[in-house]
PDB file of C-alpha atoms in Angstrom:
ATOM      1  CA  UNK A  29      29.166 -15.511 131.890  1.00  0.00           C
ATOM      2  CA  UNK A  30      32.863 -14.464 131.426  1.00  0.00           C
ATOM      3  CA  UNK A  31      34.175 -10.592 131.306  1.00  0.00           C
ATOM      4  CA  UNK A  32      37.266  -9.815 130.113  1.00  0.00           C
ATOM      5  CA  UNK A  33      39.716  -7.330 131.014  1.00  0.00           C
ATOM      6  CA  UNK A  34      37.092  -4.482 131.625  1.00  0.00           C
ATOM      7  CA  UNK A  35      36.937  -2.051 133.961  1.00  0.00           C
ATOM      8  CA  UNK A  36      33.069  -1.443 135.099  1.00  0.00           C
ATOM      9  CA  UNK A  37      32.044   1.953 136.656  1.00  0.00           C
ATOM     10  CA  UNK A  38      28.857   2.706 137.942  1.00  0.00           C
ATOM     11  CA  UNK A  39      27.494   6.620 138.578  1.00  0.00           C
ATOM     12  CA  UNK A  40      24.516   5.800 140.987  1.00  0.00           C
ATOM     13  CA  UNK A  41      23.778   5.917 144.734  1.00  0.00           C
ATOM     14  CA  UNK A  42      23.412   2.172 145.598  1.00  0.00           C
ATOM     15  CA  UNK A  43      21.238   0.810 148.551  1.00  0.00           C
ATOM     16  CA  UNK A  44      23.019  -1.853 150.178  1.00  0.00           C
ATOM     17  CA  UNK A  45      22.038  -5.069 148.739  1.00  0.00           C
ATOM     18  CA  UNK A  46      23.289  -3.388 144.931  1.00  0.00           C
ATOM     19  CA  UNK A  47      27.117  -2.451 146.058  1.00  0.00           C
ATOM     20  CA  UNK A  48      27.357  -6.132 146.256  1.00  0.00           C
ATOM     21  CA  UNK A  49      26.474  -6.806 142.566  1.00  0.00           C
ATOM     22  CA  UNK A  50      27.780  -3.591 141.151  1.00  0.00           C
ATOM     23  CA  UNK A  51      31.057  -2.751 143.654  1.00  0.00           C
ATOM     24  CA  UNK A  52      32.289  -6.487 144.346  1.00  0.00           C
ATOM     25  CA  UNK A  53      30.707  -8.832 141.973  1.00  0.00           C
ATOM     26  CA  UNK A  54      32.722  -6.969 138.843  1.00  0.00           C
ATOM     27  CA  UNK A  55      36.008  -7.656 140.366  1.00  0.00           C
ATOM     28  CA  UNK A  56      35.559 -11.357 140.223  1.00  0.00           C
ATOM     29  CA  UNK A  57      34.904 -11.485 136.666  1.00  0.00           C
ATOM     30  CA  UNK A  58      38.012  -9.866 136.060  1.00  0.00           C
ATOM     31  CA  UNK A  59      36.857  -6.504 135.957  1.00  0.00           C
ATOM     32  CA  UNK A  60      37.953  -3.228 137.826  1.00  0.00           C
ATOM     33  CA  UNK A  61      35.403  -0.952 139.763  1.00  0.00           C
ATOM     34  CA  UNK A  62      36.339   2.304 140.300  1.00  0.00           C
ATOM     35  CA  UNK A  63      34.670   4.598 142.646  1.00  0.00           C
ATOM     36  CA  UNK A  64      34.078   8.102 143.113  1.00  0.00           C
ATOM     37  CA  UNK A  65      32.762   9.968 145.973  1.00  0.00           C
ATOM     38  CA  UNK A  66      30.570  12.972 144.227  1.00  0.00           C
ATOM     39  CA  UNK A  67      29.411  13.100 140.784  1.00  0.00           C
ATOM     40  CA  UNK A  68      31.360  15.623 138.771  1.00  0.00           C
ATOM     41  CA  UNK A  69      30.810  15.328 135.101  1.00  0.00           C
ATOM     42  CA  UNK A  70      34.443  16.451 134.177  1.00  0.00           C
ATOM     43  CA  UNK A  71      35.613  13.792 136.424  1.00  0.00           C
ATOM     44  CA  UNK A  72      33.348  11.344 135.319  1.00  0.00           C
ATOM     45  CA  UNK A  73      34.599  11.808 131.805  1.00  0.00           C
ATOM     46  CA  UNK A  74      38.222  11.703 132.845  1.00  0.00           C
ATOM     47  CA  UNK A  75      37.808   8.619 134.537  1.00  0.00           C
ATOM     48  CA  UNK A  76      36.445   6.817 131.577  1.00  0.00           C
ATOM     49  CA  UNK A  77      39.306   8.417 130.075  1.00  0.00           C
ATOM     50  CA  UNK A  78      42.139   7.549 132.623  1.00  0.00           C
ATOM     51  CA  UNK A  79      40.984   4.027 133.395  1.00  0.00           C
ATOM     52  CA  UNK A  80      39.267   3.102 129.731  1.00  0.00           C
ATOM     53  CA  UNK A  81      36.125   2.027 131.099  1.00  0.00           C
ATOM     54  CA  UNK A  82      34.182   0.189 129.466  1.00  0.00           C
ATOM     55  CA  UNK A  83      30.715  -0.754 131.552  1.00  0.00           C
ATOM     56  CA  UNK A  84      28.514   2.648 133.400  1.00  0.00           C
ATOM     57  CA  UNK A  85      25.708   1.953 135.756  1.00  0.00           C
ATOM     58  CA  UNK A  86      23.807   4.855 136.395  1.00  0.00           C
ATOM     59  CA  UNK A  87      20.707   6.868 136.676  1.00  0.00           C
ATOM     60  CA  UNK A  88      18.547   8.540 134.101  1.00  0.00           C
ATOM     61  CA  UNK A  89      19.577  12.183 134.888  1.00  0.00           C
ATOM     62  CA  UNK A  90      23.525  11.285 134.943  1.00  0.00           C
ATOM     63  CA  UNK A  91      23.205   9.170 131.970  1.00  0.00           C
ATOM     64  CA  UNK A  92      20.845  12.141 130.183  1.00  0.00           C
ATOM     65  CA  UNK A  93      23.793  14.563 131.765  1.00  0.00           C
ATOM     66  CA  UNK A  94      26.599  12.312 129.883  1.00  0.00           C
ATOM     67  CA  UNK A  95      24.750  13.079 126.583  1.00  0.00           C
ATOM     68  CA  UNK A  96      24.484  16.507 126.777  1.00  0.00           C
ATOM     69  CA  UNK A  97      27.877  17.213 128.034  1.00  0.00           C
ATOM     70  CA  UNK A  98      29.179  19.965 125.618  1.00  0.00           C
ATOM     71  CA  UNK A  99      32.782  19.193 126.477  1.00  0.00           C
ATOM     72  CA  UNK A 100      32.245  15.654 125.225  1.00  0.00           C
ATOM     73  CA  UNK A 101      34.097  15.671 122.104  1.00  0.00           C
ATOM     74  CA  UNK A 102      37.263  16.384 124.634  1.00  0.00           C
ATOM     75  CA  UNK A 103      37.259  13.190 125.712  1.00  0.00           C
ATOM     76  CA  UNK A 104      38.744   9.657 124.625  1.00  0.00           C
ATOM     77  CA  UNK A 105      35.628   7.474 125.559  1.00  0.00           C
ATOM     78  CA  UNK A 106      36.196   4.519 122.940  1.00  0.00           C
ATOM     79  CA  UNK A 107      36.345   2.267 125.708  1.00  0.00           C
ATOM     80  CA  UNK A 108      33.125   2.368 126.523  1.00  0.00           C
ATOM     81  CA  UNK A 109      30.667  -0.187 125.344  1.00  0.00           C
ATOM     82  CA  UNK A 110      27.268  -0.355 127.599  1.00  0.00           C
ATOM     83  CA  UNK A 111      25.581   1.510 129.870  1.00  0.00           C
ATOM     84  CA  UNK A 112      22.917   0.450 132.405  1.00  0.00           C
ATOM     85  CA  UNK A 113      20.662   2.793 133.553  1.00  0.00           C
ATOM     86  CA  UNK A 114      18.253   1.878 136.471  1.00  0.00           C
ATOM     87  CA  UNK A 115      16.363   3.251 139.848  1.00  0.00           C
ATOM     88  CA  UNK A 116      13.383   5.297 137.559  1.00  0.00           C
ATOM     89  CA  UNK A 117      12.519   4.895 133.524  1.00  0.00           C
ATOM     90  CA  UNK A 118      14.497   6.137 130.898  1.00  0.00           C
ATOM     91  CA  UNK A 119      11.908   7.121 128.005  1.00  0.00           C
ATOM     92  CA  UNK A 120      12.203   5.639 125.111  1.00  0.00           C
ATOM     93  CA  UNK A 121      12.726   9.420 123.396  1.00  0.00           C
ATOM     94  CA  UNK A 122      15.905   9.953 125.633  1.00  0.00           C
ATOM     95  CA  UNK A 123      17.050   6.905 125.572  1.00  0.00           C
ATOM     96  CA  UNK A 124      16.948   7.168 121.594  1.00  0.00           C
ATOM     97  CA  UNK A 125      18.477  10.419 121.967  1.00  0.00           C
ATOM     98  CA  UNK A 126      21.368   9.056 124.120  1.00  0.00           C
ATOM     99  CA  UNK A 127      22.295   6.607 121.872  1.00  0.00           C
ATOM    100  CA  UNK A 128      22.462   8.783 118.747  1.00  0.00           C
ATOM    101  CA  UNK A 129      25.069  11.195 120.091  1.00  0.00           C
ATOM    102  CA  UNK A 130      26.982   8.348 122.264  1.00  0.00           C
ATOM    103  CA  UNK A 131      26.500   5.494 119.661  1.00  0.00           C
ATOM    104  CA  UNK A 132      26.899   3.515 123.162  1.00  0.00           C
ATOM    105  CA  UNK A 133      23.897   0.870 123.475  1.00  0.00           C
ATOM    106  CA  UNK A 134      21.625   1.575 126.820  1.00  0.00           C
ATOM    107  CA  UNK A 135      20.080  -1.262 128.827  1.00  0.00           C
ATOM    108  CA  UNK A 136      17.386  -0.746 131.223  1.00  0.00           C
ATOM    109  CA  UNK A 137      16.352  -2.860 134.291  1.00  0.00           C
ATOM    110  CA  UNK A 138      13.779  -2.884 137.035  1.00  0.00           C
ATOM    111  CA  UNK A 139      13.319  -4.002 140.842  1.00  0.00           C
ATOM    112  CA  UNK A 140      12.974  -3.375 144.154  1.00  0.00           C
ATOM    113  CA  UNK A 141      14.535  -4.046 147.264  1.00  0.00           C
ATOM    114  CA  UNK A 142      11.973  -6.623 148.208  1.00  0.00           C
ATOM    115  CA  UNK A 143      12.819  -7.983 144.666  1.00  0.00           C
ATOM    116  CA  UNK A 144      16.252  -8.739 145.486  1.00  0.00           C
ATOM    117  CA  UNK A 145      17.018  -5.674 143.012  1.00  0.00           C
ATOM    118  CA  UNK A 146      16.327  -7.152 139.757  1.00  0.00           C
ATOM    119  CA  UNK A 147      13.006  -8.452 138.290  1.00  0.00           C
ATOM    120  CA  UNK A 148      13.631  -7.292 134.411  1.00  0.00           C
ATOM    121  CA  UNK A 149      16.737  -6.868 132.310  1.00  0.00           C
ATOM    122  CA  UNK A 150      17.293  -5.865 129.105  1.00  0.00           C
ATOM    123  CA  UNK A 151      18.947  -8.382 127.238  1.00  0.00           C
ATOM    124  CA  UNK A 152      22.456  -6.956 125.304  1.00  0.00           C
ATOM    125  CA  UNK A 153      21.263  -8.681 122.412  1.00  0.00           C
ATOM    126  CA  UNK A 154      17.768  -7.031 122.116  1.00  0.00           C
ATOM    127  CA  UNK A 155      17.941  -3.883 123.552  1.00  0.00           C
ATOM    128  CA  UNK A 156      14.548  -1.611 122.882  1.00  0.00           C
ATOM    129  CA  UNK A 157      14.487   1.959 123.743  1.00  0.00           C
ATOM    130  CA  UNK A 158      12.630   2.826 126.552  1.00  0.00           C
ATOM    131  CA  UNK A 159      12.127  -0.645 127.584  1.00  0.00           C
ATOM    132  CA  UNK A 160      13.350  -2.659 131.031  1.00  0.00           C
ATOM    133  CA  UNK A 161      13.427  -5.705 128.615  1.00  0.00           C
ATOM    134  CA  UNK A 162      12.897  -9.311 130.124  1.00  0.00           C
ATOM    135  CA  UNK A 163      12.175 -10.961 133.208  1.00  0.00           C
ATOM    136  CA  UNK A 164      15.037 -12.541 134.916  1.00  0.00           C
ATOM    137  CA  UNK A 165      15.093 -16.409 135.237  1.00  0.00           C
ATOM    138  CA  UNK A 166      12.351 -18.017 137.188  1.00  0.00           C
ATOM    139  CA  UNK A 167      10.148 -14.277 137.943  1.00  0.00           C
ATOM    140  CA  UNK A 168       6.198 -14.858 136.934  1.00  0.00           C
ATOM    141  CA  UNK A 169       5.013 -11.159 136.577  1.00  0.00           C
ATOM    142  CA  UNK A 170       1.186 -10.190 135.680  1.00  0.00           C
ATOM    143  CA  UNK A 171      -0.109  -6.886 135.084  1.00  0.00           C
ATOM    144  CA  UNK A 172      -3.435  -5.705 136.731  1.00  0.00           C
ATOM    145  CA  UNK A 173      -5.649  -2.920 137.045  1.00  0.00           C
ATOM    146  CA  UNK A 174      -5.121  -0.145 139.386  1.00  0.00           C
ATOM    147  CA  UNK A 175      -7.908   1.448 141.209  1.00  0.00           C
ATOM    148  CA  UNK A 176      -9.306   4.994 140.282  1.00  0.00           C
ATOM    149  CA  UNK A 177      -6.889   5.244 137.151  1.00  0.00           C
ATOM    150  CA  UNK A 178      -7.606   5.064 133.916  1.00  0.00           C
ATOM    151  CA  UNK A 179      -4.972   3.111 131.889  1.00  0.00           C
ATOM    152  CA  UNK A 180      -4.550   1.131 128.176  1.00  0.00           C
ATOM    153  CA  UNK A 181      -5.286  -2.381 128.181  1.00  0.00           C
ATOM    154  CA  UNK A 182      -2.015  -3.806 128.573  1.00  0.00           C
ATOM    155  CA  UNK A 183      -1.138  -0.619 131.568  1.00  0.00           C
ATOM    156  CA  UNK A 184      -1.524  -1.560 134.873  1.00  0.00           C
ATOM    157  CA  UNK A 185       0.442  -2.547 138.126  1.00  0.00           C
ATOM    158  CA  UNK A 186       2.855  -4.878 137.808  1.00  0.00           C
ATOM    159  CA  UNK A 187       2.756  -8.074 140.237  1.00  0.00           C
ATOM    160  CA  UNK A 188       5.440 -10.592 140.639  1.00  0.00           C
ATOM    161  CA  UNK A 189       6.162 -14.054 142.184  1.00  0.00           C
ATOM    162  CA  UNK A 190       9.392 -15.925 142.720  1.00  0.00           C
ATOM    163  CA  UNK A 191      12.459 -17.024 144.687  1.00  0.00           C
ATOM    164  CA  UNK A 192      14.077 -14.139 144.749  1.00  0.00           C
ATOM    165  CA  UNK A 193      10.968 -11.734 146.382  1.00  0.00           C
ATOM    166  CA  UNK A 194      10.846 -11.546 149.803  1.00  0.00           C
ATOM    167  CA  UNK A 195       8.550 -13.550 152.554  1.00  0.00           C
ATOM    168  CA  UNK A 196       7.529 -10.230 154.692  1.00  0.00           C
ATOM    169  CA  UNK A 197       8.239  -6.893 156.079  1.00  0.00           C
ATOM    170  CA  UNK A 198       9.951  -7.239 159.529  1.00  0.00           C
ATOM    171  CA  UNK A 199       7.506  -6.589 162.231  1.00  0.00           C
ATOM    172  CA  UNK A 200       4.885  -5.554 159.611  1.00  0.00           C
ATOM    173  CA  UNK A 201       2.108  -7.984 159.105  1.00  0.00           C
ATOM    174  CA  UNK A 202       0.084  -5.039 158.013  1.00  0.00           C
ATOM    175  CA  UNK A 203       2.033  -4.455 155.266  1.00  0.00           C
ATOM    176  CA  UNK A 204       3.552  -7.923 153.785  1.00  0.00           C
ATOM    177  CA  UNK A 205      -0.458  -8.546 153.827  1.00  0.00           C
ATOM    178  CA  UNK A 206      -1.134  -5.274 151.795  1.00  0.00           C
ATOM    179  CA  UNK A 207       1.090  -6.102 149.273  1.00  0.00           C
ATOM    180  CA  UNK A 208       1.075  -9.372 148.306  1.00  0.00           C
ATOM    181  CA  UNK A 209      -1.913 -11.186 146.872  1.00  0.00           C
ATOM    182  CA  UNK A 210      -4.473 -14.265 147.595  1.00  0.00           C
ATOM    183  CA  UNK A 211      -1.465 -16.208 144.879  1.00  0.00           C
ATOM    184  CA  UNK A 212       1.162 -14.907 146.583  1.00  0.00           C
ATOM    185  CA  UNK A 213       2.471 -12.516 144.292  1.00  0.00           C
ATOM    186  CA  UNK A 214       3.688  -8.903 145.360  1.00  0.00           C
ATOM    187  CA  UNK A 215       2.333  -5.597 144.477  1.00  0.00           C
ATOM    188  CA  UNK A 216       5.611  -3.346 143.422  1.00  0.00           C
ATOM    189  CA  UNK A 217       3.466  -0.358 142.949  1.00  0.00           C
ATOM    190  CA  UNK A 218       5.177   0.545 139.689  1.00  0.00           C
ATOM    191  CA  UNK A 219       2.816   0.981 136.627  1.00  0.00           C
ATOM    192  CA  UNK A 220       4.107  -0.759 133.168  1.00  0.00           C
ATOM    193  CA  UNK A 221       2.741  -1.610 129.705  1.00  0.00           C
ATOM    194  CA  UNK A 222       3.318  -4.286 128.113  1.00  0.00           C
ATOM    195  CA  UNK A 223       3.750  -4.113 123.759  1.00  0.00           C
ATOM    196  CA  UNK A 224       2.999  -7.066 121.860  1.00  0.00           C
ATOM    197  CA  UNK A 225       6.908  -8.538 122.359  1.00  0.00           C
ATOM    198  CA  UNK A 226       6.446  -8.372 125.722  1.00  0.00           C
ATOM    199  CA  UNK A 227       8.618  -5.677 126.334  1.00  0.00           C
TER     200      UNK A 227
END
């Protein structure tokens, strides 16, 4: 994958295993990070402005807060070209909603910590509203029932296996046994459905 001359910005609060990806891993391909230190709308805006981002990662209330900005109009934001919002669903009614007074295209994604971050993606060639899109390369996921609640047939928790999950919880049997399966995969405790594209 080759950027190119693109400055990336991202308006979330990262653990530490996603500064790597989102602070450092920009500037290789070329790209710019810039950085703020509190979220100010105003400021966000003028820093799209200033440095002609092009690339947002952010939450769903700052990215629903970037919509409804009244000021908007105010500000050169042609740069910008995709936004990534992540850390808790965007619906697919605001994420509609988002794109119809931004015209920007949202993706979604999904993970964990013990998921290395990222287990789905939306793809920037099939983006669907409201969902996280695909699984990255070589995740297995399965959806299964969840005790005491009453979900669709294709609702339920979703499970996944690969390289990139983790082997245990330091010092925590207990736990890496509670939450992975008799086929090894692990329990994220997040609920999904699944439509018939597989989104």
């Amino acid at each position: 994958m080759r950027f190119g001359p693109q400055v990336y910005r991202s308006g979330a609060l990262f653990p530490y295993l996603w500064i790597d990806r989102s602070c450092f891993v920009y500037c290789l391909y070329r790209g710019t990070t810039v950085v703020i230190p509190k979220f100010d709308i105003k400021n966000f805006y003028s820093c799209i402005q200033k440095y002609k981002i092009s690339f947002i990662h952010g939450v769903p209330p700052i990215v629903l807060a970037l919509a409804k900005y009244p000021d908007l109009k105010y500000y050169d934001i042609s740069s910008l070209r995709m936004i990534l919002s992540a850390a808790a669903p965007l619906g697919k009614e605001s994420s509609e909603e988002f794109h119809k007074i931004l015209k920007i295209p949202i993706k979604q994604g999904s993970g964990l910590t013990e998921t290395s971050l990222v287990i789905n993606l939306s793809s920037s060639d099939n983006i669907v509203a409201g969902s996280v899109g695909d699984l990255v390369p070589n995740v297995e996921a399965k959806i299964v029932p969840v005790k005491g609640l009453e979900l669709g047939p294709t609702e339920g928790e979703i499970c996944v296996r690969g390289p990139n999950i983790m082997k245990s919880y330091l010092n925590n049997d207990e736990a890496t046994k509670d939450s992975f399966d008799e086929a090894e995969f692990f329990h994220t405790g997040d609920i999904a459905r699944v439509d018939d594209n597989c989104n």
